[in-house]
Tab-separated table of N, CA and C in Angstrom:
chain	number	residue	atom	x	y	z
I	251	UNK	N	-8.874	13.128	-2.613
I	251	UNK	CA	-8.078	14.086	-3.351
I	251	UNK	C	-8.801	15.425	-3.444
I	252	UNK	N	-10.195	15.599	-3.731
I	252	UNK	CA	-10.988	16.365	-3.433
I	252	UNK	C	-10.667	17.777	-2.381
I	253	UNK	N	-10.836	16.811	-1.052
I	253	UNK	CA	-10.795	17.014	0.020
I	253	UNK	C	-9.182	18.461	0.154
I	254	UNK	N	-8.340	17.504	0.076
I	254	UNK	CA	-6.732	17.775	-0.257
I	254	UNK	C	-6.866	19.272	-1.200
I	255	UNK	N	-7.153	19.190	-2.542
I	255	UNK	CA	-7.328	19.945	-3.350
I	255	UNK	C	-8.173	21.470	-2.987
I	256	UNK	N	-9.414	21.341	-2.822
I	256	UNK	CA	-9.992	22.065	-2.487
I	256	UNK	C	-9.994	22.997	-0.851
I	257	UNK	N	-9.412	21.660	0.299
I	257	UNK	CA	-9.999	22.410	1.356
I	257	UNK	C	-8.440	22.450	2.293
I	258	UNK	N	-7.487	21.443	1.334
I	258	UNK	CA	-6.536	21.692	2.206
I	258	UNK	C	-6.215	20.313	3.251
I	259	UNK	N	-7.252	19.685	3.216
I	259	UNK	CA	-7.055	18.243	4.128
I	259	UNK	C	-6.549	17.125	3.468
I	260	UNK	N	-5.225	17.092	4.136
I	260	UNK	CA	-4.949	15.510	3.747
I	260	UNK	C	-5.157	14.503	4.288
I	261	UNK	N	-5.625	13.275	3.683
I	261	UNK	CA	-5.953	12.176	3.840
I	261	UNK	C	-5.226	11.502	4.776
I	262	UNK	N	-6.333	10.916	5.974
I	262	UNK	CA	-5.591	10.239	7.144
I	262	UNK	C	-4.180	9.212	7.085
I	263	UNK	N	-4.775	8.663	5.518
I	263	UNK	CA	-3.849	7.407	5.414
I	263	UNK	C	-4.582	6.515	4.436
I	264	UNK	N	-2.782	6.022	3.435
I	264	UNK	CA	-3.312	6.100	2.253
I	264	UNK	C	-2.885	4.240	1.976
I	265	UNK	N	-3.743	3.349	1.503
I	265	UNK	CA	-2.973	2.089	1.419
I	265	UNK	C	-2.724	1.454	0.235
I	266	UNK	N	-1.341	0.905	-0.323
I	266	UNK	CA	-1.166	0.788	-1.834
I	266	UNK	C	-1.152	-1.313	-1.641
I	267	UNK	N	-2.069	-0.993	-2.985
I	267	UNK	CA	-2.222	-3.251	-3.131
I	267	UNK	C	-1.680	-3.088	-4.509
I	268	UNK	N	-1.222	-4.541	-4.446
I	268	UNK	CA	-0.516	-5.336	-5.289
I	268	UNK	C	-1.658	-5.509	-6.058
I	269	UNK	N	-1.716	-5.391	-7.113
I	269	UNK	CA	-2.512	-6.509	-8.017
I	269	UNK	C	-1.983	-7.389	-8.725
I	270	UNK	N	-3.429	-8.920	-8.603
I	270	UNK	CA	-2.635	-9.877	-9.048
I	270	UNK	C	-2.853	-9.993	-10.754
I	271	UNK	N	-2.209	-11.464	-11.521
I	271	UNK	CA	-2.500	-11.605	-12.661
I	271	UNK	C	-3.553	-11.494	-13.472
I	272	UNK	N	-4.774	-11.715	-12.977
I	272	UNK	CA	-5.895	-12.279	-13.571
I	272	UNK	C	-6.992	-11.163	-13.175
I	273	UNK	N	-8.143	-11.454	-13.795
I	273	UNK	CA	-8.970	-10.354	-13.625
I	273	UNK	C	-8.867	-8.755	-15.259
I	274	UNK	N	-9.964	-8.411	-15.180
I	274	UNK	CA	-9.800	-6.900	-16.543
I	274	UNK	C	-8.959	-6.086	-16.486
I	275	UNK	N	-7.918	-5.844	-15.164
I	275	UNK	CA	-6.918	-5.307	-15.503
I	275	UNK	C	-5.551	-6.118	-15.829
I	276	UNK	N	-5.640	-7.119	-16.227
I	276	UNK	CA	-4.313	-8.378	-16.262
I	276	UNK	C	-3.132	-7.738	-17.016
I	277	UNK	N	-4.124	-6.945	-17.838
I	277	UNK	CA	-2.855	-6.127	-18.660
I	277	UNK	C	-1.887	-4.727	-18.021
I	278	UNK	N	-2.142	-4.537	-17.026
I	278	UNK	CA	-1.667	-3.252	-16.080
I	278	UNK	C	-0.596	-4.016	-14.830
I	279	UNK	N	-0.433	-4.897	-14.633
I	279	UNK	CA	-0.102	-5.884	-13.771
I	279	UNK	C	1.714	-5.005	-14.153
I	280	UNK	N	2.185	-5.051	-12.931
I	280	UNK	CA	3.464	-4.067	-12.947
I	280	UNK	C	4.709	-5.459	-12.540
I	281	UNK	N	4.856	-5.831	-13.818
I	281	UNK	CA	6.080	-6.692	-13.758
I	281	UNK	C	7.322	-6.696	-12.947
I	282	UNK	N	7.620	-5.630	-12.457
I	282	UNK	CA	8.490	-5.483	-11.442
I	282	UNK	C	8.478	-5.894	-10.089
I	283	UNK	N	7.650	-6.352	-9.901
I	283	UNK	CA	7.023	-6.930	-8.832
I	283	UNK	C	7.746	-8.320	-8.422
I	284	UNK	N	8.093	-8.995	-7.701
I	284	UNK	CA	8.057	-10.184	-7.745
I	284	UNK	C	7.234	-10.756	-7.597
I	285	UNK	N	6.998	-12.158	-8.357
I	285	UNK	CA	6.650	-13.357	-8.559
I	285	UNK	C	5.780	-13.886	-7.560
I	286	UNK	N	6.449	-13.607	-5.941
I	286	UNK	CA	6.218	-14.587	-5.815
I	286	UNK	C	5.571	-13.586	-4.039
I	287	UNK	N	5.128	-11.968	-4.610
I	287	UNK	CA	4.356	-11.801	-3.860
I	287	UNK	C	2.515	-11.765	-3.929
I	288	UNK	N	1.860	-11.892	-2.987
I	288	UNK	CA	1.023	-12.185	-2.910
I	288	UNK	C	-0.140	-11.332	-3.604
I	289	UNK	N	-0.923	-11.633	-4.506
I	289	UNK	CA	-2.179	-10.568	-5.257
I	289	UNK	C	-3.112	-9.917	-4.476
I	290	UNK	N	-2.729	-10.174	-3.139
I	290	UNK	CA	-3.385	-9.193	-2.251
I	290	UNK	C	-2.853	-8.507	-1.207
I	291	UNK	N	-1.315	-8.464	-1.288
I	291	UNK	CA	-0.472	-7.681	-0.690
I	291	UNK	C	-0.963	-5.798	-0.265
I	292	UNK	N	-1.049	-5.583	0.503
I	292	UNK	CA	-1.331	-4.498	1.030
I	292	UNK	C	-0.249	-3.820	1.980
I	293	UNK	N	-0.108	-2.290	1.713
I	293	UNK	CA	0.867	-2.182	2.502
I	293	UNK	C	0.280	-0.360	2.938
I	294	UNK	N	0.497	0.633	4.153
I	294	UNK	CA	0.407	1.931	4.306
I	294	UNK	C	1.435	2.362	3.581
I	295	UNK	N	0.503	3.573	3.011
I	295	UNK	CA	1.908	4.403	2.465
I	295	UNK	C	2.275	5.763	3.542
I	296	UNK	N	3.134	5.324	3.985
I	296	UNK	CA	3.472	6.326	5.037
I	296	UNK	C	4.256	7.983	5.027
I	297	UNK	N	4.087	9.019	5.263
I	297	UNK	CA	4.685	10.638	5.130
I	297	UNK	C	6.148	10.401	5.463
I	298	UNK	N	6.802	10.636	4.630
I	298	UNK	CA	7.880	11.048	4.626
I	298	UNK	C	8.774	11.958	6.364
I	299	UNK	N	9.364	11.314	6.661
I	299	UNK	CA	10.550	10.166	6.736
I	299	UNK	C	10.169	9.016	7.252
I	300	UNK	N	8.857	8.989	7.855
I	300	UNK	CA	8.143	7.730	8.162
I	300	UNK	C	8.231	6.550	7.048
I	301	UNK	N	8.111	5.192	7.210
I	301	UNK	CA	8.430	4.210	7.030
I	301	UNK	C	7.375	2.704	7.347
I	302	UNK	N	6.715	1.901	6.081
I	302	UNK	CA	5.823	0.703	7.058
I	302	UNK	C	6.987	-0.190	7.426
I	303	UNK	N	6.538	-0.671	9.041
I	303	UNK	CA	7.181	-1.430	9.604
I	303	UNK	C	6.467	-2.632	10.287
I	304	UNK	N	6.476	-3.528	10.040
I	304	UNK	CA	5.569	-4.596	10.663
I	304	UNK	C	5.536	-4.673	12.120
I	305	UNK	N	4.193	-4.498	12.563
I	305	UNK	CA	4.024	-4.725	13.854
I	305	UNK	C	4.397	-5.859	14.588
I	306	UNK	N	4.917	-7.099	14.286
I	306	UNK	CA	5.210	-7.992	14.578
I	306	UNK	C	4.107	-9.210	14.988
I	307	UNK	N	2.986	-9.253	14.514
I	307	UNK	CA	2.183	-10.013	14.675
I	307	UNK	C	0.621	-9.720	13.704
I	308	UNK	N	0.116	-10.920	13.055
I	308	UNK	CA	-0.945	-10.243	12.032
I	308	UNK	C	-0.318	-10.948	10.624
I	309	UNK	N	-1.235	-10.795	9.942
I	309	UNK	CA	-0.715	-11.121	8.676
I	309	UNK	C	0.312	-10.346	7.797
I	310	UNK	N	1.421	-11.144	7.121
I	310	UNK	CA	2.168	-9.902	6.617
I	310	UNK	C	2.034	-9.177	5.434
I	311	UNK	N	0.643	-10.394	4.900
I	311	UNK	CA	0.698	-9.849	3.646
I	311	UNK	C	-0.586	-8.305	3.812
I	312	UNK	N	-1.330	-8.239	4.744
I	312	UNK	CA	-2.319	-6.872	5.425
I	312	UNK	C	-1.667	-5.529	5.714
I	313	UNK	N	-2.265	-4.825	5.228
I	313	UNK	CA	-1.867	-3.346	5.374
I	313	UNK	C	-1.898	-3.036	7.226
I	314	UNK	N	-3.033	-3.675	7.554
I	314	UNK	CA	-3.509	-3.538	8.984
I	314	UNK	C	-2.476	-3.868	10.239
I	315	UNK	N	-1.045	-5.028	9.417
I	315	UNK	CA	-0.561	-4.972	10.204
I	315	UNK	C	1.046	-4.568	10.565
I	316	UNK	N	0.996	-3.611	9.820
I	316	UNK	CA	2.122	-2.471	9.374
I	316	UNK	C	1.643	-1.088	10.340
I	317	UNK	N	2.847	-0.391	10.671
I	317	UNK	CA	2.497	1.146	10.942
I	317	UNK	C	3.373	1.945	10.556
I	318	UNK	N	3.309	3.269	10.233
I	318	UNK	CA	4.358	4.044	9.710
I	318	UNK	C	5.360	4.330	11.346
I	319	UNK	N	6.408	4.171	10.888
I	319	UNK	CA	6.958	4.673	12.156
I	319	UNK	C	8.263	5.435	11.631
């Protein structure tokens, strides 16, 4: 953010996780979520009109195997 702020560079690429129940933040846990996704769900957050789309192979619950397209 730094970077962004000061010099003008935005960040290559940004990746948003799920957090799960348990653990010191248990109380921040975003109920909207479903149930019955995974506490280590990872996903790219991709620039606008871009979109994550699963590469079709890889884990689905990994950011790694998504790309904005």
């Amino acid at each position: 953010m730094v970077a962004l702020e000061e010099h003008g560079k935005a960040p290559g690429n940004v990746t948003a996780k799920a957090r799960g129940a348990r653990g010191a933040l248990a109380n921040l846990v975003n109920t909207e979520l479903s149930a019955s996704w995974s506490a280590n769900r990872t996903r790219p957050l991709c620039v606008y009109p871009k979109v994550a789309r699963y590469n079709g192979t890889g884990d689905v619950e990994s950011a790694s195997s998504f790309s904005c397209k």
